[in-house]
mmCIF file of C-alpha atoms in Angstrom:
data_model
loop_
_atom_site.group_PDB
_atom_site.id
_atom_site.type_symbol
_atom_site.label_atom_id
_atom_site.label_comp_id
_atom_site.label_asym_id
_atom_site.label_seq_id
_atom_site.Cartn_x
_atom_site.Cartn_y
_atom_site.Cartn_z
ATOM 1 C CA UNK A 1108 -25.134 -8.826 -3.184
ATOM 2 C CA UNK A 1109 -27.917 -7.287 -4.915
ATOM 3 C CA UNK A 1110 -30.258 -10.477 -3.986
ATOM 4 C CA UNK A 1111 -29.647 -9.628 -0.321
ATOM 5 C CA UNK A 1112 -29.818 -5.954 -0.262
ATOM 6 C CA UNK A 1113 -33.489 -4.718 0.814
ATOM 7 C CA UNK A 1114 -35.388 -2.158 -1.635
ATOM 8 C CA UNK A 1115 -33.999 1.403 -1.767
ATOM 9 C CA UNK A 1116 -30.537 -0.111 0.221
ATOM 10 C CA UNK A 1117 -27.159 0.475 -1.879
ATOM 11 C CA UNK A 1118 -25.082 -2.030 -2.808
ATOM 12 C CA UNK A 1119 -21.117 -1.360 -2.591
ATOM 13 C CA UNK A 1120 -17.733 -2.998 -3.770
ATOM 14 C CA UNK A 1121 -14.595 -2.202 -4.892
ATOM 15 C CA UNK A 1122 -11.462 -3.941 -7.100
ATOM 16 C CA UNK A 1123 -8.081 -2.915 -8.303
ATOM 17 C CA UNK A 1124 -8.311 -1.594 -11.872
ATOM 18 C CA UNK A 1125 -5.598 -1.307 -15.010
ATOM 19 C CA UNK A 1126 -3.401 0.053 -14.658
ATOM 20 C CA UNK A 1127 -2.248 -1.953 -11.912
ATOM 21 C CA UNK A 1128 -1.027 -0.124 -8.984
ATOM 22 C CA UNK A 1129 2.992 0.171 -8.633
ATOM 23 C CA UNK A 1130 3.456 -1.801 -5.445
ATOM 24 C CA UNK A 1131 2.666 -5.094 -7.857
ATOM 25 C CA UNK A 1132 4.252 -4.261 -10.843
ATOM 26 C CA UNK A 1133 7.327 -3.668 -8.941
ATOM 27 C CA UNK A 1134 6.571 -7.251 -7.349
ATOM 28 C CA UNK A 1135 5.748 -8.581 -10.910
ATOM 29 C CA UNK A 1136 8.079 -7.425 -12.368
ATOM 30 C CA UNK A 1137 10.848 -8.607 -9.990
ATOM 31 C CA UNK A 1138 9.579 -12.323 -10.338
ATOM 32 C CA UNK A 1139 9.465 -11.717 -14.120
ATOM 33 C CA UNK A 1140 12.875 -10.788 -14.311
ATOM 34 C CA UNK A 1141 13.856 -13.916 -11.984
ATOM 35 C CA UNK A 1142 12.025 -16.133 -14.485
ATOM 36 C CA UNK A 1143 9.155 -17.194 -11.692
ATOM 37 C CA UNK A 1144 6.078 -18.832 -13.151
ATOM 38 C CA UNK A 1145 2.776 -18.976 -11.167
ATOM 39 C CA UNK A 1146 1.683 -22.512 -9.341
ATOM 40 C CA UNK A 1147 0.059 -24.872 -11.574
ATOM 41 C CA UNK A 1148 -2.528 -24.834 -9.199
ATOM 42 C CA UNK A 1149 -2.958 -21.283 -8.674
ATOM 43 C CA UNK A 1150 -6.842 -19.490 -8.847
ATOM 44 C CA UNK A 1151 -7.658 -18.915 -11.970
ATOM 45 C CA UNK A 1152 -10.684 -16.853 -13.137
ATOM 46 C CA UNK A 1153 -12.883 -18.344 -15.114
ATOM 47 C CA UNK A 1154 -12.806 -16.322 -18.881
ATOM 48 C CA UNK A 1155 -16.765 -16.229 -19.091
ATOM 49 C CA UNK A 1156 -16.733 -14.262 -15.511
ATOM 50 C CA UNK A 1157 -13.791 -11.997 -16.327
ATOM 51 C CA UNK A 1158 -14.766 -7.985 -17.029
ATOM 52 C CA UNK A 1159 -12.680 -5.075 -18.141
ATOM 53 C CA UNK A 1160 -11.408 -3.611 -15.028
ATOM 54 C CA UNK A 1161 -12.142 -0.051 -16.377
ATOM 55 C CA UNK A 1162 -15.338 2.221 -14.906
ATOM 56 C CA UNK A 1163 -17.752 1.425 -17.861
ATOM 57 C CA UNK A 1164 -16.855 -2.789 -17.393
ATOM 58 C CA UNK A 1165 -17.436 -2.125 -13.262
ATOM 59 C CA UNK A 1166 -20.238 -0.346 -13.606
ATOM 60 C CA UNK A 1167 -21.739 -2.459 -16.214
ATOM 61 C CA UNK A 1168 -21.836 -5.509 -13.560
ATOM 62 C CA UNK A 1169 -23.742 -3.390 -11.382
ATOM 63 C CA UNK A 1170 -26.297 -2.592 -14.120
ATOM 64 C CA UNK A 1171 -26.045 -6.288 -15.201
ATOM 65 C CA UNK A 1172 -27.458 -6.909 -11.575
ATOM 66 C CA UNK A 1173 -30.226 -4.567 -11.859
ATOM 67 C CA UNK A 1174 -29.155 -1.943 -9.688
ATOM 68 C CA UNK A 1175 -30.013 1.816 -10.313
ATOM 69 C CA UNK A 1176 -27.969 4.629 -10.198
ATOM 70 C CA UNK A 1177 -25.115 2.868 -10.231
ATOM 71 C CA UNK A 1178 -21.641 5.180 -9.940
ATOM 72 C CA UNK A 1179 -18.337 4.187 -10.424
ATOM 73 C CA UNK A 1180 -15.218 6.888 -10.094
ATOM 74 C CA UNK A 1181 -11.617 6.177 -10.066
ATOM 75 C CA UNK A 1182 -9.691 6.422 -6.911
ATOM 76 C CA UNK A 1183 -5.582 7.137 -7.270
ATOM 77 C CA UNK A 1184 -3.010 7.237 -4.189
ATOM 78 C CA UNK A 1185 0.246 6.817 -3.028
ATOM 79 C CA UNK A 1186 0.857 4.075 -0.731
ATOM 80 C CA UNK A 1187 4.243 4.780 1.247
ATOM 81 C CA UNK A 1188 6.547 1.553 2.529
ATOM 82 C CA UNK A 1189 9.620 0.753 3.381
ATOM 83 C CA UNK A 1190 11.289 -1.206 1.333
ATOM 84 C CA UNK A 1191 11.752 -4.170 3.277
ATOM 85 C CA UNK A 1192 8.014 -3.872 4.284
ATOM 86 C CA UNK A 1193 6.745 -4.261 1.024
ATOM 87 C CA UNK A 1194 8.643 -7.190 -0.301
ATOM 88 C CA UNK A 1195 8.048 -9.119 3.521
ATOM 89 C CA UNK A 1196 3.937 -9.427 2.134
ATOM 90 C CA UNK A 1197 5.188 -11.083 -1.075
ATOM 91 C CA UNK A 1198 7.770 -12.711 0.617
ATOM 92 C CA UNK A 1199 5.036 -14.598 3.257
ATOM 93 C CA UNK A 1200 2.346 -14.976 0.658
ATOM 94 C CA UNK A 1201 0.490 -12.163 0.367
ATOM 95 C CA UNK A 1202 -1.648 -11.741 -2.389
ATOM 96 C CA UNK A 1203 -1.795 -13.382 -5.618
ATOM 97 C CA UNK A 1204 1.514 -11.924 -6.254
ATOM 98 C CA UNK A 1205 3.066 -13.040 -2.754
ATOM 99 C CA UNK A 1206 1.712 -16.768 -3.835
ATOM 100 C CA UNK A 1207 3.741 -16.652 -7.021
ATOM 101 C CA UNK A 1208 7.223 -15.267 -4.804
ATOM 102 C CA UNK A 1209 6.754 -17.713 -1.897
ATOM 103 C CA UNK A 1210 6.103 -20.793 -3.711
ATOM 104 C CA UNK A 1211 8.901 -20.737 -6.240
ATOM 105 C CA UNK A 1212 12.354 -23.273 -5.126
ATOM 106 C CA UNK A 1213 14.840 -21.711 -2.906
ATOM 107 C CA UNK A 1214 16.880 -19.934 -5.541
ATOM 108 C CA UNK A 1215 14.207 -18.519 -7.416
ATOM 109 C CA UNK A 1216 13.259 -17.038 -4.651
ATOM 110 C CA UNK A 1217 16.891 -15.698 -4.297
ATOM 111 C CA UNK A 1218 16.467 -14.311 -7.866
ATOM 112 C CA UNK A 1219 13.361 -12.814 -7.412
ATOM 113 C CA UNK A 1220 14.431 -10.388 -4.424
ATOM 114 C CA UNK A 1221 17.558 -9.338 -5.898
ATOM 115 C CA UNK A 1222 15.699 -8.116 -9.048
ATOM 116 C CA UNK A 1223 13.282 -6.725 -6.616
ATOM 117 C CA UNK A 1224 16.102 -4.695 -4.840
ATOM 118 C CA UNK A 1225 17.526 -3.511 -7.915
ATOM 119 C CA UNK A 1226 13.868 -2.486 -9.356
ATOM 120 C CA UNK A 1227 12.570 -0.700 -6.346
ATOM 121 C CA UNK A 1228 15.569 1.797 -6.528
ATOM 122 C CA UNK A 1229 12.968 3.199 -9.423
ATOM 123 C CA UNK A 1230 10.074 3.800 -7.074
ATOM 124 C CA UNK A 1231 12.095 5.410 -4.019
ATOM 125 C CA UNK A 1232 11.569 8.646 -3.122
ATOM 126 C CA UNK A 1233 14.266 11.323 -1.161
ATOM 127 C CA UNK A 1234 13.801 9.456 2.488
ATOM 128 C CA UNK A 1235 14.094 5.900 0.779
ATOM 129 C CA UNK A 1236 11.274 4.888 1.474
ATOM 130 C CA UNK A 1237 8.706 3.172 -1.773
ATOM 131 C CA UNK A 1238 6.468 5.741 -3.443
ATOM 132 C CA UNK A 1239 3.935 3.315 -4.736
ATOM 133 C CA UNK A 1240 0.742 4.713 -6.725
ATOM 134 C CA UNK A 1241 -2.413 2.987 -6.975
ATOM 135 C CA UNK A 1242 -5.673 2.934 -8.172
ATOM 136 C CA UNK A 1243 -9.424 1.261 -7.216
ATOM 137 C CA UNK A 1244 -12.211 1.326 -8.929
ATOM 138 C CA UNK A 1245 -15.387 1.798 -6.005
ATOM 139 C CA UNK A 1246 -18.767 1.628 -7.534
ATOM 140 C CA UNK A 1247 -22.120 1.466 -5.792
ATOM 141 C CA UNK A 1248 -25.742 1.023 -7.063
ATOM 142 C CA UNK A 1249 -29.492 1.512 -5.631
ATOM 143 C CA UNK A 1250 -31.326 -1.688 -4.753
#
């Protein structure tokens, strides 16, 4: 991005940092609990490209580039969804975590959304519907 930005123009991104937000540990947690494993041939990052996912490791890719006055700030919010809304992302792919729920046999898959409907219980709030925090992790830097 930074080879492709024109002097003085600002380079911006964002990513999901740790902790990870609710919505996917719930998921995670569900296909945990129902023993899933992720495809053999799911994406993996390579180890010599992976950061902390923290403000300083962000930022420091910025700097890396050679961008100036690079800021980074933590971003935190509730995301509000019905419960049947949530797990129907997972449930048709969605996401990394989605990949690992809809590509397990039949009965894990079974497994996976009873945990899920026993674990969301936890995350409710009055009206039923999921109160699930998040955070991101937008930076930006001066080409």
């Amino acid at each position: 991005m930074r080879e492709v930005c024109r002097p003085g123009g600002h380079v911006a991104a964002t990513i999901w940092c740790v902790p990870a937000g609710a919505g996917q540990e719930l998921l995670g947690r569900a296909a945990q609990e129902a023993g899933a494993r992720p495809p053999e041939d799911a994406p993996r990052l390579d180890p010599a490209e992976d950061f902390p996912r923290t403000v300083e490791g962000f930022a420091a890719l910025f700097t890396a580039a050679g961008l100036a006055e690079v800021s980074c700030r933590p971003v935190t919010w509730d995301h509000i969804a019905w419960p049947a809304q949530w797990w129907s992302g997972a449930a048709a792919g969605v996401g990394m975590i989605g990949q690992v729920v809809s590509r397990q046999a039949p009965e894990t898959i079974v497994r996976i959304k009873a945990a899920y409907d026993e674990l969301a219980s936890r995350y409710a709030g009055p009206d039923g519907r999921l109160v699930l925090r998040y955070h991101a992790l937008p930076a930006r830097g001066r080409a």
